[in-house]
XYZ file of C-alpha atoms in Angstrom:
561
model
C 41.618 -10.270 -25.923
C 40.718 -9.082 -22.406
C 37.094 -8.065 -21.949
C 36.548 -4.532 -20.730
C 35.218 -4.076 -17.216
C 31.930 -2.175 -17.002
C 32.709 1.470 -16.211
C 30.521 3.231 -13.639
C 30.853 7.006 -13.410
C 29.227 8.872 -10.535
C 28.507 12.550 -11.146
C 28.870 14.471 -7.889
C 30.914 13.841 -4.727
C 28.215 14.736 -2.196
C 26.459 12.445 0.259
C 24.586 10.427 -2.388
C 27.529 10.030 -4.741
C 30.053 9.061 -2.076
C 27.624 6.631 -0.439
C 27.095 4.904 -3.782
C 30.841 4.815 -4.456
C 31.579 3.505 -0.972
C 29.077 0.686 -1.411
C 30.213 -0.263 -4.917
C 33.906 -0.207 -4.031
C 33.638 -2.166 -0.771
C 31.270 -4.848 -2.042
C 33.025 -8.220 -2.226
C 34.591 -8.747 -5.619
C 33.628 -5.365 -7.010
C 37.222 -4.193 -7.516
C 37.677 -6.941 -10.078
C 34.243 -6.470 -11.592
C 33.899 -2.686 -12.091
C 35.907 0.305 -13.173
C 34.669 3.064 -10.859
C 35.086 6.838 -11.064
C 33.578 9.951 -9.421
C 33.612 13.261 -11.290
C 32.973 16.373 -9.218
C 32.471 19.806 -10.751
C 33.750 21.702 -7.699
C 37.119 21.847 -5.988
C 36.010 19.976 -2.842
C 33.974 16.949 -1.833
C 30.784 17.162 0.224
C 28.284 18.871 -2.060
C 25.708 20.647 0.085
C 27.679 19.583 3.151
C 30.368 22.158 3.860
C 31.900 22.383 7.338
C 33.894 25.568 7.921
C 35.155 27.849 10.718
C 34.113 31.306 11.863
C 35.317 33.242 14.883
C 37.272 30.213 16.068
C 34.167 28.006 16.079
C 33.324 25.074 13.825
C 30.214 25.857 11.770
C 28.140 24.356 8.979
C 27.561 26.370 5.835
C 25.146 23.750 4.528
C 23.579 20.650 6.085
C 23.465 21.112 9.854
C 21.202 18.666 11.660
C 20.850 14.950 12.177
C 17.059 14.884 12.014
C 16.248 12.334 14.703
C 18.759 9.834 16.061
C 16.516 6.768 16.154
C 17.413 4.710 13.090
C 19.386 7.431 11.312
C 22.327 6.027 9.318
C 24.090 9.375 9.693
C 23.874 9.175 13.478
C 25.151 5.606 13.381
C 28.207 6.597 11.336
C 28.854 9.644 13.567
C 28.834 7.368 16.611
C 31.157 4.831 15.008
C 33.765 7.431 14.056
C 33.450 9.393 17.341
C 32.278 12.575 15.643
C 29.694 13.519 18.270
C 32.231 15.007 20.690
C 34.849 17.667 20.101
C 37.221 19.871 22.086
C 36.759 22.702 19.593
C 33.533 24.711 20.093
C 30.984 23.931 17.401
C 27.554 24.911 16.181
C 25.723 22.748 18.706
C 22.728 25.145 19.033
C 22.202 24.294 22.705
C 20.323 27.588 23.018
C 17.329 25.761 21.572
C 17.092 23.891 24.858
C 16.521 27.089 26.816
C 13.444 29.242 27.014
C 13.560 31.568 24.006
C 13.151 35.292 24.501
C 10.589 36.699 22.079
C 10.892 40.404 21.318
C 8.421 42.347 19.217
C 9.449 45.222 16.982
C 9.804 48.346 19.090
C 11.383 46.589 22.050
C 8.568 44.637 23.705
C 9.438 41.359 25.354
C 6.315 39.296 24.804
C 4.731 37.313 27.583
C 5.859 33.671 27.199
C 2.316 32.407 27.771
C 1.049 34.359 24.757
C 3.914 33.140 22.567
C 3.444 29.580 23.771
C -0.287 29.545 23.008
C 0.263 30.504 19.356
C 3.351 28.292 19.049
C 1.336 25.369 20.419
C -1.453 26.065 17.926
C 1.059 26.104 15.058
C 2.739 22.900 16.242
C -0.585 21.096 16.554
C -1.550 22.162 13.049
C 1.780 20.890 11.697
C 1.471 17.606 13.593
C -2.013 17.154 12.166
C -0.845 17.919 8.617
C 1.998 15.423 8.960
C -0.341 12.686 10.140
C 1.173 12.437 13.607
C -0.942 11.410 16.537
C -1.779 14.471 18.570
C -0.194 13.992 21.973
C -2.331 13.599 25.063
C -3.106 16.967 26.543
C -4.292 18.611 23.347
C -7.880 19.534 24.000
C -10.713 18.756 21.644
C -11.131 22.404 20.766
C -7.611 22.592 19.346
C -8.243 19.374 17.465
C -11.305 21.035 15.975
C -9.130 23.859 14.583
C -7.065 21.252 12.760
C -10.101 19.454 11.366
C -11.702 22.670 10.146
C -8.447 23.702 8.464
C -8.044 20.266 6.880
C -11.544 20.404 5.473
C -10.756 23.747 3.842
C -7.601 22.315 2.240
C -9.243 19.070 1.094
C -8.753 18.660 -2.684
C -12.341 17.367 -2.959
C -13.771 20.542 -1.464
C -11.367 23.109 -2.886
C -12.574 25.404 -5.608
C -10.431 28.077 -7.149
C -6.660 28.535 -7.059
C -4.125 25.835 -6.378
C -2.974 27.773 -3.310
C -6.010 26.349 -1.484
C -4.327 22.940 -1.668
C -1.246 24.270 0.102
C 0.128 23.881 3.590
C 0.131 27.666 3.891
C -3.612 27.832 3.252
C -4.257 25.021 5.754
C -2.236 26.821 8.445
C -4.044 30.119 7.939
C -7.417 28.368 8.057
C -6.381 26.901 11.392
C -5.509 30.364 12.703
C -8.856 31.721 11.526
C -10.662 28.842 13.271
C -8.774 29.672 16.472
C -9.728 33.336 16.267
C -13.358 32.468 15.660
C -13.442 30.374 18.825
C -11.767 32.881 21.169
C -13.166 36.213 20.010
C -15.864 36.318 22.672
C -13.846 34.876 25.537
C -13.220 36.975 28.625
C -9.430 36.970 28.207
C -9.716 39.035 25.031
C -11.990 41.743 26.449
C -10.281 44.979 27.435
C -7.381 44.421 25.065
C -8.893 46.042 22.076
C -9.121 42.593 20.487
C -7.672 43.949 17.309
C -4.358 44.729 18.970
C -4.041 41.248 20.472
C -5.023 39.701 17.147
C -2.269 41.589 15.334
C 0.314 40.347 17.831
C -0.926 36.780 17.526
C -0.756 37.025 13.760
C 2.824 38.308 13.963
C 3.820 35.392 16.226
C 2.130 32.976 13.817
C 4.030 34.585 10.923
C 7.266 34.032 12.840
C 6.440 30.315 13.058
C 5.670 30.273 9.320
C 9.103 31.775 8.645
C 10.727 29.000 10.671
C 8.761 26.428 8.686
C 9.916 27.972 5.405
C 13.546 27.321 6.355
C 12.674 23.723 7.302
C 11.114 23.058 3.912
C 12.972 25.532 1.617
C 9.608 26.697 0.266
C 9.910 30.455 -0.100
C 6.127 30.714 0.291
C 4.136 28.081 2.172
C 1.314 28.641 -0.320
C 3.463 26.692 -2.811
C 3.937 23.699 -0.465
C 1.552 20.793 -1.034
C -0.632 19.988 1.974
C -1.378 16.327 1.269
C 2.309 15.445 0.781
C 3.121 16.475 4.352
C 1.711 13.228 5.712
C 4.121 11.169 3.570
C 7.255 12.863 4.852
C 9.070 10.740 7.459
C 11.195 11.797 10.415
C 13.294 9.593 12.643
C 12.338 9.549 16.321
C 14.510 11.072 19.007
C 16.313 14.371 19.380
C 17.766 16.420 16.561
C 21.472 17.078 17.011
C 24.451 18.565 15.224
C 27.796 16.827 14.642
C 30.555 18.077 16.938
C 33.413 17.320 14.544
C 31.407 18.595 11.595
C 29.201 17.027 8.947
C 32.262 16.817 6.734
C 33.597 14.055 8.993
C 30.814 11.801 7.657
C 31.777 12.660 4.080
C 35.478 12.031 4.751
C 34.644 8.662 6.308
C 32.682 7.576 3.231
C 35.494 8.720 0.935
C 38.308 7.229 3.036
C 37.977 3.736 1.499
C 38.360 5.023 -2.050
C 41.847 4.932 -3.595
C 43.643 8.132 -4.678
C 42.558 9.329 -8.103
C 39.117 7.727 -8.020
C 37.574 11.127 -7.217
C 38.334 13.699 -9.913
C 37.734 17.316 -8.814
C 37.110 20.223 -11.165
C 35.355 17.993 -13.703
C 32.077 19.740 -14.416
C 29.802 17.791 -16.751
C 28.154 19.945 -19.423
C 26.368 17.290 -21.476
C 25.313 13.669 -21.126
C 24.799 11.640 -24.308
C 22.921 8.379 -23.913
C 21.219 5.786 -26.119
C 17.419 5.588 -26.311
C 15.873 2.131 -26.329
C 15.505 1.708 -30.091
C 19.087 2.710 -30.862
C 20.446 0.626 -28.027
C 18.595 -2.521 -29.120
C 19.803 -1.976 -32.703
C 23.400 -1.793 -31.453
C 22.947 -4.864 -29.266
C 21.442 -6.907 -32.076
C 24.298 -5.887 -34.372
C 27.036 -6.704 -31.909
C 27.794 -3.143 -30.901
C 30.228 -3.133 -27.984
C 30.865 0.553 -27.287
C 29.938 2.119 -23.970
C 26.461 3.663 -24.361
C 26.941 6.866 -22.314
C 29.296 9.705 -23.162
C 30.056 12.582 -20.795
C 31.244 15.972 -22.003
C 33.155 18.232 -19.592
C 33.582 21.985 -19.440
C 37.227 21.728 -20.534
C 36.206 19.982 -23.756
C 37.259 16.494 -22.709
C 34.953 13.467 -22.815
C 34.542 10.165 -21.018
C 32.522 7.087 -21.943
C 30.693 4.889 -19.437
C 28.468 1.870 -19.254
C 26.500 3.323 -16.358
C 26.356 6.723 -14.717
C 24.762 7.761 -11.424
C 23.585 11.371 -11.597
C 23.543 12.975 -8.130
C 23.373 16.658 -9.099
C 20.801 18.832 -7.363
C 17.223 19.244 -8.529
C 18.090 22.874 -9.246
C 20.798 21.831 -11.702
C 18.410 19.361 -13.340
C 15.750 22.063 -13.666
C 18.232 24.326 -15.413
C 19.530 21.425 -17.510
C 16.152 20.555 -19.027
C 15.342 24.171 -19.845
C 18.669 25.292 -21.330
C 18.670 25.579 -25.101
C 21.704 23.321 -25.418
C 20.204 20.795 -23.023
C 22.049 18.783 -20.397
C 20.892 15.464 -21.875
C 21.104 14.303 -25.488
C 18.603 13.038 -26.431
C 16.408 14.932 -23.950
C 15.031 13.069 -20.968
C 11.636 11.405 -21.485
C 8.514 13.345 -20.609
C 7.782 11.519 -17.338
C 11.190 12.594 -16.036
C 11.128 16.203 -17.211
C 7.593 16.678 -15.895
C 8.607 15.422 -12.456
C 11.655 17.701 -12.462
C 9.497 20.680 -13.443
C 6.693 20.059 -10.947
C 8.735 19.415 -7.832
C 9.726 22.379 -5.720
C 13.300 23.404 -5.021
C 14.118 26.364 -2.826
C 16.933 28.402 -1.342
C 17.871 28.470 2.335
C 20.888 30.444 3.502
C 22.586 30.875 6.854
C 23.964 34.169 8.144
C 26.634 34.160 10.840
C 27.513 37.415 12.613
C 30.266 37.880 15.147
C 29.900 40.079 18.216
C 32.790 42.395 18.972
C 33.930 43.331 22.506
C 33.319 46.991 23.343
C 34.142 49.252 26.282
C 36.976 47.084 27.516
C 35.076 43.796 27.477
C 37.112 40.652 27.085
C 36.133 38.379 24.234
C 35.034 35.670 26.670
C 33.226 38.133 28.916
C 30.116 38.597 26.758
C 26.935 38.472 28.706
C 24.785 35.758 27.272
C 23.030 36.854 24.113
C 19.586 35.284 24.259
C 18.020 32.764 21.935
C 16.136 35.611 20.353
C 12.884 35.113 18.483
C 11.888 38.163 16.461
C 8.320 39.311 15.893
C 7.697 42.054 13.341
C 4.742 44.287 12.534
C 2.668 43.266 9.543
C 3.065 45.077 6.223
C 0.065 47.366 6.752
C 1.133 48.554 10.215
C 2.049 52.201 10.730
C 4.364 51.155 13.570
C 6.917 49.489 11.300
C 10.462 50.730 11.763
C 11.348 52.321 8.402
C 15.020 51.291 8.510
C 14.531 47.554 9.089
C 14.927 46.049 5.601
C 12.282 43.730 4.222
C 14.628 40.749 4.098
C 15.358 40.964 7.842
C 11.625 40.924 8.563
C 11.359 37.454 7.051
C 13.751 35.755 9.446
C 12.551 34.378 12.766
C 15.514 34.256 15.117
C 19.040 35.321 15.920
C 20.831 33.185 18.465
C 24.288 32.073 19.640
C 25.548 28.876 18.032
C 26.238 27.623 21.569
C 25.797 29.049 25.069
C 27.793 32.261 25.569
C 29.196 32.192 22.042
C 29.988 35.481 20.367
C 28.898 34.010 17.018
C 25.204 34.399 16.230
C 23.177 32.634 13.552
C 20.085 33.518 11.567
C 18.313 31.543 8.799
C 16.779 32.928 5.594
C 14.607 31.297 2.924
C 13.210 32.254 -0.470
C 13.523 35.779 -1.819
C 15.315 37.121 1.236
C 17.873 34.290 1.040
C 18.700 35.363 -2.516
C 18.731 39.024 -1.467
C 21.214 38.186 1.274
C 23.560 36.687 -1.311
C 23.590 39.948 -3.286
C 24.437 42.262 -0.365
C 27.852 43.514 0.719
C 29.027 42.667 4.218
C 28.783 46.260 5.458
C 25.168 46.527 4.358
C 24.350 43.285 6.161
C 26.084 44.480 9.338
C 24.175 47.775 9.260
C 20.857 46.010 8.723
C 21.417 43.501 11.535
C 22.509 46.301 13.890
C 19.443 48.400 13.041
C 17.111 45.456 13.561
C 18.608 44.361 16.872
C 18.701 47.965 18.121
C 14.978 48.236 17.429
C 14.190 44.989 19.185
C 16.392 45.588 22.217
C 15.591 49.263 22.601
C 14.207 50.992 25.704
C 11.438 52.688 23.768
C 8.147 52.998 25.693
C 5.389 50.499 25.022
C 2.992 51.789 22.362
C 0.196 49.534 23.599
C -2.683 50.535 25.798
C -2.757 50.310 29.580
C -3.416 46.590 29.460
C -0.206 45.923 27.566
C 1.420 44.240 30.562
C -0.702 41.210 29.773
C 0.986 40.940 26.393
C 4.542 41.966 27.219
C 6.645 41.559 30.337
C 7.028 45.279 30.863
C 10.746 45.080 31.581
C 11.959 45.903 28.107
C 15.104 47.534 29.512
C 16.445 44.146 29.346
C 17.492 42.232 27.570
C 18.269 39.208 29.643
C 22.024 39.121 29.829
C 22.808 42.275 27.860
C 22.231 44.621 30.813
C 22.171 47.664 28.618
C 25.674 47.095 27.263
C 26.400 48.204 23.745
C 26.332 45.526 21.110
C 28.635 45.679 18.129
C 28.791 43.301 15.183
C 32.159 43.168 13.459
C 32.094 40.352 10.928
C 29.647 38.312 8.846
C 29.719 35.062 6.904
C 26.894 33.862 4.680
C 26.144 30.870 2.522
C 25.319 31.376 -1.164
C 23.519 28.222 -2.282
C 21.106 29.999 -4.615
C 23.682 31.473 -6.974
C 26.246 28.669 -6.812
C 26.048 27.118 -10.321
C 26.805 23.655 -8.918
C 23.662 23.683 -6.744
C 21.332 26.600 -7.651
C 19.477 26.167 -4.365
C 19.357 24.138 -1.191
C 16.879 21.246 -1.149
C 13.641 19.970 -2.603
C 10.012 19.986 -1.485
C 6.726 18.708 -2.868
C 5.100 21.719 -4.471
C 1.386 22.190 -5.073
C 0.652 20.348 -8.316
C 3.321 17.760 -7.585
C 3.210 14.604 -5.432
C 5.278 11.783 -4.034
C 4.833 10.046 -7.381
C 7.129 12.658 -8.907
C 9.837 11.767 -6.370
C 9.469 8.137 -7.446
C 9.753 9.216 -11.078
C 12.954 11.071 -10.202
C 14.431 7.791 -8.941
C 13.610 5.722 -12.049
C 16.657 4.789 -14.163
C 16.956 5.191 -17.925
C 16.316 3.765 -20.370
C 13.028 2.343 -19.180
C 12.896 -1.426 -19.485
C 11.021 -2.443 -22.619
C 9.948 -5.738 -24.119
C 10.343 -6.202 -27.872
C 9.566 -9.885 -27.817
C 13.158 -10.896 -27.166
C 15.181 -11.665 -24.081
C 17.301 -8.594 -24.635
C 17.124 -6.293 -21.619
C 18.691 -2.880 -22.140
C 21.391 -2.261 -19.545
C 21.018 0.528 -17.024
C 22.555 3.677 -18.440
C 21.497 6.652 -16.326
C 20.650 6.177 -12.666
C 19.520 9.007 -10.409
C 20.333 9.601 -6.730
C 20.186 12.525 -4.315
C 17.741 13.842 -1.737
C 15.214 14.820 -4.431
C 14.862 11.177 -5.466
C 13.618 9.815 -2.114
C 9.854 9.766 -1.593
C 9.760 9.953 2.205
C 13.132 11.440 3.209
C 13.642 14.155 0.563
C 15.466 17.331 1.645
C 17.705 15.444 4.120
C 21.241 14.081 4.180
C 19.954 10.673 5.228
C 17.589 10.747 2.239
C 20.610 11.355 0.007
C 22.443 8.524 1.797
C 19.555 6.090 1.270
C 19.340 7.046 -2.417
C 23.048 6.389 -2.949
C 22.698 2.932 -1.411
C 19.620 2.273 -3.545
C 21.396 2.955 -6.832
C 24.544 1.111 -5.840
C 22.427 -1.923 -4.969
C 20.554 -1.587 -8.249
C 23.822 -1.983 -10.144
C 25.084 -4.767 -7.896
C 21.887 -6.695 -8.470
C 22.136 -6.018 -12.200
C 25.478 -7.816 -12.175
C 24.153 -10.478 -9.788
C 26.329 -9.300 -6.938
C 25.053 -9.257 -3.384
C 23.695 -5.848 -2.434
C 22.535 -4.913 1.051
């Protein structure tokens, strides 16, 4: 009688799942040792990586950036497979290298020195929160803002709501410290300090909106301050992948034989054996596979080990559904970590410019890398037709120099709102917003306003008064997609890096009942939300897939690297 090979089933064909499969399949001798399978609920591979096309350009609907090229495994793979160069135009975002144009609601191009001073303050506060060494050139006064803000957000000194432990609270305390130090300086006099303060606050809010898309936290008051210093970034520039992020996914999957990846196989329930039952079966010679997967079509599959790579959003839903994703339910340490960690929604909106008045498609004047500054909620100067969800985005810019495709990012409530809107409503809202920002309306500020704005609002660098028309939109919908229910994880107030470690722990937990019996690994967990220092990134997902593959290889005394 031939002994059965251990069956390993990986749930999800995204970065984590395919990395694990790639490692397990290519490890010496593994083909003879394991029976390997990937089940994917969707009709494509890639997960939250989804390269597409729009307006003739290659774009990313999901993961976009290689966050630092120094030491990044994603960058290394992209180099090896020559994915960093392409003849087809792609979402390279080279506009970020240029000086951004910052326009305030009403049509005022803000003085770059004013924007830079607040941007620098925000960056220094973020660098301080993340534990980075403040670069030479930052004066002691700015360092003092950071220290005062940190003291206010210190858990030992905080009294009251949990929001005081948040990154959002820390940032606002830093802004308040800045205002306290400059209120009597000569440069503020004659402005009607209140007016300048409101503009500075609006610029600061723009930076907060950018940070929300980086973290997926819909409100920075929900983002834990102390966890920021644990988050790791690779050194070097941040770049996009010319041939698309999907080229990395296809490379990882290319070694797998046909049929190993099964699409359209959505798992609805995972049955597993708790320690006591498993030990009873082992002691009584039970030989059945301990994990049973149920699929949406009613079919089932048994496995010795499974690697769960579904999103944190799916896990959150799974532990709260009445039917439950796991039977028996996950242990308390796991469900508590799932509940406490944050998981948000970030969506991208692409809009295509249309030629008007006889313009050729390639004859667009350069649309600027546009940063948008809006009046605060209590201002009487707010344009009544700019919708609330547009006010919470920070920029609209070409995906490469002179492209007719523009991109804007949305997080939190406005990202979900975007998903619910029809294309025509989105086009009207974008047109209204841009018309307000690029208008020729007179400056509503006092006679000293030239110190705050450039005065030449006729502008708009490159547009030269030509009519702008948007003809087409494309948006991502990560929040309502049942296979993801959001974008990526963050450490919420009330959570910590320990919860990310708990996410990574396999089940059942190893126990000692006075015998040499060691319960085999049944459920292993991978994905960006299981990596303590690289959560929310594709390379974090990659590392987690390697980690779990190596865990199984070591379990079977294979060589894992």
